[in-house]
Coordinates of C-alpha atoms and ligand atoms in Angstrom, one line a residue:
M13 CA 31.8 23.8 14.7
P14 CA 28.4 23.7 12.8
Q15 CA 25.3 24.0 15.0
N16 CA 22.5 21.5 14.6
T17 CA 20.0 24.4 14.5
L18 CA 18.1 26.5 12.1
T19 CA 17.9 30.3 12.6
I20 CA 14.8 31.9 11.3
T21 CA 14.3 35.7 11.0
D22 CA 10.7 36.7 11.0
N23 CA 10.7 39.8 8.7
R24 CA 7.3 40.8 10.0
T25 CA 8.7 41.4 13.4
G26 CA 12.5 41.4 13.0
K27 CA 12.7 38.7 15.6
N28 CA 15.1 35.7 15.4
Y29 CA 14.4 32.2 16.4
E30 CA 16.7 29.2 16.7
L31 CA 15.1 25.8 16.2
P32 CA 16.8 22.5 16.9
I33 CA 17.4 20.2 13.9
E34 CA 17.2 16.5 14.6
H35 CA 17.4 13.7 12.0
G36 CA 17.2 16.3 9.3
T37 CA 13.9 17.7 10.6
I38 CA 12.6 20.6 12.6
R39 CA 9.6 20.1 14.7
A40 CA 6.5 21.8 13.2
M41 CA 5.4 22.7 16.7
D42 CA 8.6 24.7 17.2
L43 CA 7.2 27.1 14.6
R44 CA 4.2 27.9 16.8
Q45 CA 6.3 30.3 18.9
I46 CA 6.8 32.5 15.9
Q47 CA 4.0 35.1 16.4
V48 CA 3.3 38.6 15.2
D49 CA 1.7 39.4 18.5
D50 CA 0.2 37.6 21.5
D51 CA -3.1 37.1 19.7
D52 CA -1.5 35.4 16.7
F53 CA -2.0 31.6 16.7
G54 CA 1.6 31.2 15.6
L55 CA 3.3 30.0 12.4
M56 CA 2.3 26.7 10.9
S57 CA 3.7 24.8 7.9
Y58 CA 1.3 24.3 4.9
D59 CA 1.9 20.9 3.3
P60 CA -1.0 19.6 1.3
A61 CA -0.5 15.9 0.6
F62 CA 2.3 15.7 3.1
S63 CA 5.0 16.2 0.4
N64 CA 7.6 17.3 2.9
T65 CA 6.3 16.3 6.3
A66 CA 7.5 13.4 8.4
S67 CA 4.5 12.2 10.4
T68 CA 6.5 9.6 12.4
R69 CA 9.9 8.2 13.2
S70 CA 10.0 4.6 12.0
T71 CA 12.5 1.7 12.0
I72 CA 10.6 -0.5 9.5
T73 CA 11.2 0.5 5.9
F74 CA 13.9 2.7 4.4
V75 CA 13.3 4.3 1.0
D76 CA 15.8 6.5 -0.8
G77 CA 13.8 7.7 -3.8
D78 CA 16.7 9.5 -5.5
K79 CA 19.0 6.5 -5.4
G80 CA 16.2 3.9 -6.0
I81 CA 16.8 2.1 -2.6
L82 CA 14.3 0.1 -0.7
R83 CA 15.1 -1.9 2.5
Y84 CA 13.0 -3.7 5.0
R85 CA 14.6 -3.5 8.5
G86 CA 17.9 -2.7 6.8
Y87 CA 17.8 -5.7 4.3
P88 CA 17.9 -4.7 0.6
I89 CA 14.7 -5.6 -1.3
E90 CA 16.8 -7.3 -4.0
Q91 CA 18.3 -9.8 -1.4
L92 CA 15.0 -10.5 0.2
A93 CA 13.3 -11.1 -3.2
E94 CA 16.2 -13.4 -4.2
S95 CA 16.6 -15.5 -1.0
S96 CA 13.6 -15.0 1.3
S97 CA 10.0 -16.1 1.4
F98 CA 6.9 -13.9 2.0
L99 CA 6.2 -15.3 5.4
E100 CA 9.8 -14.9 6.5
V101 CA 9.7 -11.3 5.3
A102 CA 6.4 -10.8 7.1
Y103 CA 8.1 -12.0 10.3
L104 CA 11.1 -9.6 9.6
I105 CA 8.9 -6.6 9.0
L106 CA 6.7 -7.2 12.1
Q107 CA 9.4 -8.4 14.5
G108 CA 12.4 -6.4 13.3
E109 CA 14.8 -9.4 12.8
L110 CA 14.9 -12.4 10.5
P111 CA 13.6 -15.5 12.3
S112 CA 15.6 -18.6 13.3
R113 CA 14.6 -21.8 11.6
T114 CA 12.5 -22.8 14.6
E115 CA 10.9 -19.4 14.8
L116 CA 10.0 -19.4 11.1
E117 CA 8.5 -22.9 11.3
A118 CA 6.4 -21.9 14.3
W119 CA 5.3 -18.6 12.7
S120 CA 4.4 -20.3 9.4
E121 CA 2.5 -23.0 11.3
E122 CA 0.5 -20.4 13.2
I123 CA -0.4 -18.4 10.1
I124 CA -1.5 -21.5 8.2
H125 CA -3.5 -22.5 11.3
H126 CA -5.6 -19.3 11.0
T127 CA -6.5 -19.4 7.3
F128 CA -10.1 -20.6 7.7
L129 CA -13.0 -18.2 7.9
H130 CA -16.0 -18.4 10.2
E131 CA -18.8 -19.9 8.1
N132 CA -20.9 -16.8 8.8
I133 CA -18.2 -14.7 7.0
K134 CA -18.7 -17.0 4.0
T135 CA -22.5 -16.5 4.2
L136 CA -21.9 -12.7 4.4
M137 CA -19.8 -12.8 1.3
E138 CA -22.4 -14.8 -0.6
A139 CA -24.8 -11.9 -0.1
F140 CA -22.9 -9.6 -2.4
R141 CA -24.2 -9.1 -5.9
Y142 CA -23.0 -11.6 -8.5
D143 CA -20.8 -8.8 -10.2
A144 CA -19.5 -7.2 -7.0
H145 CA -16.0 -5.8 -7.4
P146 CA -13.7 -8.2 -5.4
M147 CA -11.9 -5.2 -3.8
G148 CA -15.3 -3.9 -2.5
M149 CA -16.0 -7.3 -1.1
F150 CA -12.5 -7.5 0.4
I151 CA -12.8 -4.1 2.2
S152 CA -16.2 -4.9 3.6
T153 CA -15.4 -8.4 4.7
V154 CA -12.2 -7.3 6.5
A155 CA -14.3 -4.7 8.3
A156 CA -16.9 -7.3 9.1
L157 CA -14.2 -9.5 10.7
S158 CA -14.1 -7.1 13.6
T159 CA -17.6 -8.2 14.6
F160 CA -16.4 -11.8 15.0
Y161 CA -13.6 -11.0 17.4
P162 CA -15.0 -9.0 20.3
E163 CA -11.6 -9.0 22.1
A164 CA -10.0 -7.2 19.0
P165 CA -10.5 -3.6 20.4
D166 CA -8.1 -4.6 23.3
I167 CA -5.3 -3.3 21.2
F168 CA -2.9 -2.5 24.1
N169 CA -3.0 -6.2 25.2
L170 CA 0.0 -7.6 23.5
E171 CA -1.3 -11.2 23.5
S172 CA -4.6 -10.2 21.9
R173 CA -3.0 -7.8 19.5
T174 CA -0.5 -10.5 18.3
Y175 CA -3.4 -12.9 17.8
Q176 CA -5.3 -10.4 15.6
I177 CA -2.2 -9.8 13.6
K178 CA -1.8 -13.5 12.8
R179 CA -5.5 -13.8 12.1
L180 CA -5.4 -11.0 9.6
I181 CA -2.3 -12.1 7.7
A182 CA -3.7 -15.6 7.5
K183 CA -7.3 -14.7 6.6
V184 CA -6.8 -12.0 3.9
P185 CA -5.8 -14.5 1.2
T186 CA -8.9 -16.6 2.0
I187 CA -11.1 -13.5 1.8
A188 CA -9.4 -12.4 -1.4
A189 CA -9.8 -15.8 -3.1
F190 CA -13.5 -16.1 -2.0
S191 CA -14.1 -12.6 -3.5
F192 CA -12.7 -13.9 -6.8
R193 CA -14.7 -17.1 -6.8
H194 CA -17.8 -15.1 -6.0
S195 CA -17.2 -12.8 -9.0
R196 CA -16.9 -15.9 -11.2
G197 CA -19.9 -17.7 -9.7
L198 CA -17.7 -20.5 -8.6
P199 CA -17.9 -22.4 -5.2
Y200 CA -15.5 -21.2 -2.6
V201 CA -12.4 -23.4 -2.0
Y202 CA -11.4 -23.9 1.6
P203 CA -7.8 -23.5 2.6
D204 CA -5.4 -26.4 2.2
N205 CA -3.1 -26.3 5.2
D206 CA -0.5 -28.6 3.6
L207 CA 0.4 -26.0 1.0
S208 CA 2.6 -22.9 1.3
F209 CA 1.1 -19.4 1.9
T210 CA 1.1 -18.6 -1.8
G211 CA 0.4 -22.2 -2.9
N212 CA -2.7 -22.3 -0.8
F213 CA -3.8 -19.0 -2.2
L214 CA -3.4 -20.3 -5.8
S215 CA -5.4 -23.4 -4.8
M216 CA -8.2 -21.3 -3.3
M217 CA -8.3 -19.2 -6.5
F218 CA -8.1 -21.9 -9.1
K219 CA -8.9 -25.4 -7.8
M220 CA -11.8 -27.0 -9.7
S221 CA -12.8 -30.7 -9.4
E222 CA -9.4 -32.2 -8.8
A223 CA -8.8 -33.8 -5.4
R224 CA -5.8 -31.6 -4.7
Y225 CA -4.7 -28.5 -6.7
K226 CA -1.3 -28.9 -8.3
V227 CA 0.7 -25.8 -7.7
S228 CA 3.2 -24.6 -10.3
P229 CA 6.5 -24.0 -8.4
A230 CA 7.4 -21.2 -10.8
L231 CA 4.1 -19.4 -10.3
E232 CA 4.1 -20.0 -6.5
R233 CA 7.6 -18.5 -6.3
A234 CA 6.7 -15.5 -8.6
L235 CA 3.6 -14.7 -6.5
D236 CA 5.7 -15.0 -3.3
V237 CA 8.3 -12.5 -4.8
L238 CA 5.5 -10.1 -5.8
F239 CA 4.1 -10.3 -2.3
I240 CA 7.6 -9.6 -0.9
L241 CA 7.9 -6.5 -3.1
H242 CA 4.5 -5.2 -2.0
A243 CA 4.8 -6.0 1.7
D244 CA 5.6 -2.5 3.0
H245 CA 6.6 0.9 1.6
E246 CA 6.8 3.3 4.6
Q247 CA 4.4 6.2 4.8
N248 CA 2.4 5.7 1.6
C249 CA -1.3 6.7 1.2
S250 CA -2.8 3.5 2.6
T251 CA -0.3 3.1 5.4
N252 CA -0.9 6.7 6.4
T253 CA -4.6 5.8 6.4
M254 CA -3.9 2.8 8.6
R255 CA -2.0 5.0 11.0
S256 CA -4.5 7.8 10.9
I257 CA -7.4 5.5 11.7
G258 CA -5.3 3.5 14.1
S259 CA -4.5 6.8 16.0
S260 CA -8.1 6.9 17.3
H261 CA -7.5 3.3 18.6
P262 CA -10.2 1.1 16.9
D263 CA -9.6 -2.6 16.4
P264 CA -7.1 -3.5 13.6
Y265 CA -9.8 -5.0 11.3
S266 CA -11.6 -1.6 11.1
A267 CA -8.3 0.2 10.6
L268 CA -7.1 -2.2 7.9
A269 CA -10.4 -2.0 6.0
G270 CA -9.8 1.8 5.8
A271 CA -6.2 1.2 4.6
A272 CA -7.5 -1.2 2.0
A273 CA -10.0 1.4 0.8
A274 CA -7.2 3.9 0.4
L275 CA -5.3 1.3 -1.6
Y276 CA -8.3 0.9 -4.0
G277 CA -7.8 4.2 -5.8
P278 CA -6.2 4.2 -9.3
L279 CA -3.4 6.4 -8.1
H280 CA -2.3 3.8 -5.6
G281 CA -3.2 0.1 -5.6
G282 CA -5.5 0.4 -8.5
A283 CA -2.6 1.5 -10.7
N284 CA -1.8 -1.9 -12.2
E285 CA -5.4 -2.4 -13.1
A286 CA -5.3 1.0 -14.8
V287 CA -2.0 0.0 -16.6
L288 CA -3.7 -3.0 -18.2
R289 CA -6.7 -1.0 -19.2
M290 CA -4.3 1.5 -20.7
L291 CA -2.3 -1.2 -22.6
G292 CA -5.6 -2.8 -23.8
A293 CA -6.8 0.6 -25.1
I294 CA -3.5 1.3 -26.9
G295 CA -4.0 -2.1 -28.5
S296 CA -0.8 -2.4 -30.5
V297 CA 2.8 -1.3 -30.6
K298 CA 2.2 1.0 -33.6
N299 CA -0.2 3.1 -31.5
V300 CA 2.4 3.8 -28.8
P301 CA 3.9 7.0 -30.2
G302 CA 0.4 8.6 -30.6
F303 CA -0.5 7.6 -27.1
I304 CA 2.7 9.1 -25.7
D305 CA 1.9 12.4 -27.6
R306 CA -1.6 12.4 -25.9
V307 CA 0.1 11.9 -22.5
K308 CA 2.5 14.8 -23.2
A309 CA -0.4 17.0 -24.2
G310 CA -2.0 16.4 -20.9
G311 CA -4.8 14.2 -22.2
N312 CA -3.8 11.0 -20.3
R313 CA -1.4 9.9 -17.6
L314 CA 1.0 7.1 -18.4
M315 CA -0.2 4.7 -15.8
G316 CA 2.5 2.7 -14.0
F317 CA 4.9 5.6 -14.4
G318 CA 5.9 8.1 -11.8
H319 CA 6.1 7.9 -8.1
R320 CA 5.9 10.4 -5.3
V321 CA 9.1 9.1 -3.8
Y322 CA 11.2 7.3 -6.5
K323 CA 12.7 9.9 -8.8
N324 CA 15.3 7.6 -10.2
Y325 CA 14.0 4.0 -10.7
D326 CA 11.6 2.0 -8.6
P327 CA 13.9 -1.0 -7.6
R328 CA 10.8 -3.2 -7.4
A329 CA 10.2 -2.6 -11.1
R330 CA 13.6 -4.0 -12.0
I331 CA 12.9 -7.2 -9.9
I332 CA 9.5 -7.6 -11.4
K333 CA 10.8 -7.5 -14.9
Q334 CA 12.9 -10.6 -14.1
V335 CA 9.9 -12.3 -12.5
A336 CA 7.9 -11.6 -15.7
D337 CA 10.3 -13.7 -17.7
E338 CA 10.0 -16.6 -15.3
V339 CA 6.2 -16.5 -15.4
F340 CA 6.0 -16.2 -19.1
A341 CA 8.2 -19.3 -19.4
V342 CA 5.3 -21.2 -17.8
T343 CA 2.3 -19.3 -19.0
G344 CA 3.4 -18.1 -22.5
R345 CA 4.2 -14.5 -23.3
N346 CA 1.5 -11.9 -22.6
P347 CA 1.1 -10.0 -25.8
L348 CA 0.6 -6.7 -23.8
L349 CA 4.3 -7.0 -22.8
D350 CA 5.4 -5.8 -26.2
I351 CA 3.3 -2.6 -25.9
A352 CA 4.6 -2.1 -22.3
L353 CA 8.3 -2.5 -23.4
E354 CA 7.7 0.0 -26.3
L355 CA 6.1 2.5 -24.0
E356 CA 9.0 2.2 -21.5
K357 CA 11.6 2.5 -24.3
I358 CA 10.0 5.7 -25.7
A359 CA 9.2 7.2 -22.4
L360 CA 12.7 6.7 -21.0
E361 CA 14.2 8.6 -23.9
D362 CA 11.6 11.4 -24.0
D363 CA 12.4 14.7 -22.3
Y364 CA 8.8 15.1 -21.0
F365 CA 9.3 12.0 -18.8
V366 CA 13.1 12.4 -18.2
S367 CA 12.8 16.0 -17.0
R368 CA 9.9 15.1 -14.6
K369 CA 11.8 12.0 -13.4
L370 CA 9.0 9.7 -14.4
Y371 CA 10.1 6.0 -14.5
P372 CA 8.2 2.7 -14.4
N373 CA 7.0 1.9 -10.9
V374 CA 6.2 -1.4 -9.4
D375 CA 2.9 -1.6 -11.0
F376 CA 3.9 -1.1 -14.6
Y377 CA 4.7 -4.8 -15.0
S378 CA 2.9 -6.5 -12.1
G379 CA -0.4 -6.4 -13.9
I380 CA 1.0 -8.1 -17.0
I381 CA 2.3 -10.9 -14.8
Y382 CA -0.9 -11.3 -12.9
Q383 CA -2.9 -11.4 -16.2
A384 CA -0.5 -14.1 -17.5
M385 CA -1.3 -16.1 -14.4
A386 CA -5.1 -15.8 -15.3
I387 CA -5.8 -13.4 -12.4
P388 CA -8.3 -10.8 -13.6
T389 CA -7.6 -7.1 -13.3
T390 CA -10.3 -6.5 -10.6
M391 CA -8.2 -8.8 -8.4
F392 CA -5.0 -6.7 -8.7
P393 CA -5.6 -4.3 -5.8
V394 CA -6.8 -7.3 -3.7
L395 CA -3.5 -9.1 -4.3
F396 CA -1.7 -5.9 -3.3
A397 CA -3.7 -5.8 -0.1
I398 CA -2.8 -9.3 0.8
A399 CA 0.9 -8.4 0.8
R400 CA 0.5 -4.9 2.2
T401 CA -1.5 -6.2 5.2
V402 CA 1.9 -7.1 6.7
G403 CA 3.2 -3.5 6.4
W404 CA 0.0 -2.0 7.6
L405 CA 0.0 -4.1 10.7
A406 CA 3.7 -3.5 11.4
Q407 CA 3.2 0.3 11.0
W408 CA 0.1 0.2 13.2
Q409 CA 2.0 -1.7 16.0
E410 CA 4.8 0.9 15.8
L411 CA 2.3 3.7 16.1
L412 CA 0.7 2.1 19.2
S413 CA 4.1 1.8 20.9
D414 CA 5.2 5.4 20.0
P415 CA 4.7 7.7 23.0
E416 CA 4.8 10.8 20.7
Q417 CA 1.8 9.7 18.7
R418 CA -1.6 11.1 19.5
I419 CA -4.9 11.1 17.5
A420 CA -4.0 12.3 14.0
R421 CA -5.5 15.7 13.5
P422 CA -3.9 18.1 10.9
R423 CA -4.5 21.8 10.9
Q424 CA -6.0 23.8 8.0
V425 CA -5.6 27.2 6.5
Y426 CA -9.2 28.6 6.6
L427 CA -9.9 30.8 3.6
G428 CA -13.7 30.8 3.7
Q429 CA -16.3 33.4 4.7
G430 CA -15.9 35.4 7.9
Q431 CA -18.8 35.4 10.4
R432 CA -22.2 36.3 8.8
D433 CA -25.8 36.2 10.0
Y434 CA -28.2 33.5 9.0
V435 CA -30.7 34.6 6.3
S436 CA -34.2 33.0 6.3
I437 CA -34.9 31.0 3.1
D438 CA -37.6 33.5 1.8
R439 CA -35.1 36.4 2.0
R440 CA -32.4 34.7 -0.1
R441 CA -31.7 35.3 -3.7
S442 CA -33.9 33.1 -6.0
Ligands
ACO505 N1 2.1 10.3 -16.8 C1 2.3 11.6 -17.3 N2 2.6 12.6 -16.5 C2 2.8 12.4 -15.2 C3 2.7 11.1 -14.6 C4 2.3 10.1 -15.5 N3 2.1 8.9 -15.0 N4 2.9 11.2 -13.3 C5 3.2 12.5 -13.1 N5 3.2 13.2 -14.2 C6 3.5 14.6 -14.4 C7 2.5 15.6 -13.9 O1 1.5 15.9 -14.9 C8 3.3 16.7 -13.5 O2 3.6 17.5 -14.6 P1 3.7 19.1 -14.6 O3 4.8 19.4 -13.6 O4 3.9 19.5 -16.0 O5 2.3 19.5 -14.0 C9 4.6 16.1 -12.9 O6 4.7 14.9 -13.7 C10 4.6 15.8 -11.4 O7 3.4 15.0 -11.2 P2 2.7 15.0 -9.8 O8 1.3 14.5 -10.0 O9 2.9 16.3 -9.0 O10 3.5 13.9 -9.0 P3 3.1 13.1 -7.7 O11 4.3 12.8 -7.0 O12 2.0 13.9 -7.0 O13 2.3 11.8 -8.3 C11 1.8 9.6 -8.8 C12 2.8 10.6 -8.1 C13 0.4 9.8 -8.2 C14 2.3 8.2 -8.6 C15 1.8 10.0 -10.3 O14 3.1 9.9 -10.9 C16 0.8 9.2 -11.1 O15 -0.4 9.5 -11.2 N6 1.2 8.0 -11.7 C17 0.3 7.2 -12.5 C18 -0.4 6.3 -11.5 C19 0.5 5.2 -10.9 O16 1.2 4.5 -11.6 N7 0.4 5.0 -9.6 C20 1.1 4.0 -8.9 C21 2.1 4.6 -7.9 S1 3.0 3.2 -7.2 C22 2.0 2.6 -6.0 O17 1.1 3.2 -5.5 C23 2.4 1.2 -5.6

């Protein structure tokens, strides 16, 4: 009968230790008993970038990177993208179950009810420079929201917490759209509560002088699917930031601003912006082989390729490719698509990429779609943040209800100087 334990022999001392294995993990704290002598701190695991460390137990999102599987609360992403809506998926991710019709109507109504921003928030946003990056505006404005809701730090009060969650999901599209309008020097468009979540967002982005913005059903649906695909992705960099900040128990606006800042980087939410810059720099299909050679020589990264977890195919990339066709049927074909397809074709056959298990990720095509929808590259991480707000909040809630979680505080391996005495400035080397 196999034991669910791990036996470790410490060759420094010859001692044996038996550690329990649960859910395919050992507890890092169980290593601490492994000491050379009583003065020894005890063994730790060293895992820069958390490549093989589970920081939490979670019931929200399942990813199997080797098989290319993504599920929210057990439901395959393909089925949700096909049949669900973003607000329904938001409910699922936050509550754990799909809503009934009545629950979905009430939930949608409540979200739509909270889309307006306090006028002072608008004034605050107007103070940014004319060319401010919308993501910088987004991060700062979300952080500023905390100052408008003094009850928000009461995070263990379920009623208050639920209220802030609804506010955040409802207000992030408005902040995002205002950031875009600001960068264009256009007047801000207030929410239209008769439109859907994504329809209203498109209206706030693009409405000009018409009495009511006419939403294209194809683009509305495409954006909804893109939001579904980006809603959560278990313990990624920004979610880990949300949990890490959340572990010191600030209000959710402050924690979410930090998560959005983590998303801003080109290795994470900034990747689709980087993909478009890369495609623009490549310029034409005939330049693709030369670019691939430069990537293989270590000169560039092929942006939109590779993933820390997916080592087979990012299932979201497959869905996005279909969405692209539907969008291009309305907007016309984005000429960058030909360069992207050629890059993908060559890379998928090339040993450099195959041996490193580098495949297109969700962001390889999302930027091309957004660009076809007239959304500028600087807005890409902002759109990602609108969708991921749901995942960040669900993961934050889970953290708060997990009795095993404490303030996040990793250890380090100190390799610096030992103790030495202070030297006055006139006695130091010149
Ligand atoms: N282009 C070329 N080579 C790559 C790429 C790439 N996009 N990604 C990884 N590699 C190579 C590395 O150089 C390394 O090669 P080596 O073993 O010869 O040194 C090997 O593949 C492993 O790479 P790591 O950086 O160790 O892989 P890691 O899991 O840390 O990185 C990451 C994952 C950050 C996503 C990386 O693949 C990357 O930078 N991709 C481009 C940026 C991108 O598209 N990010 C979006 C991720 S999806 C998201 O955030 C929604």
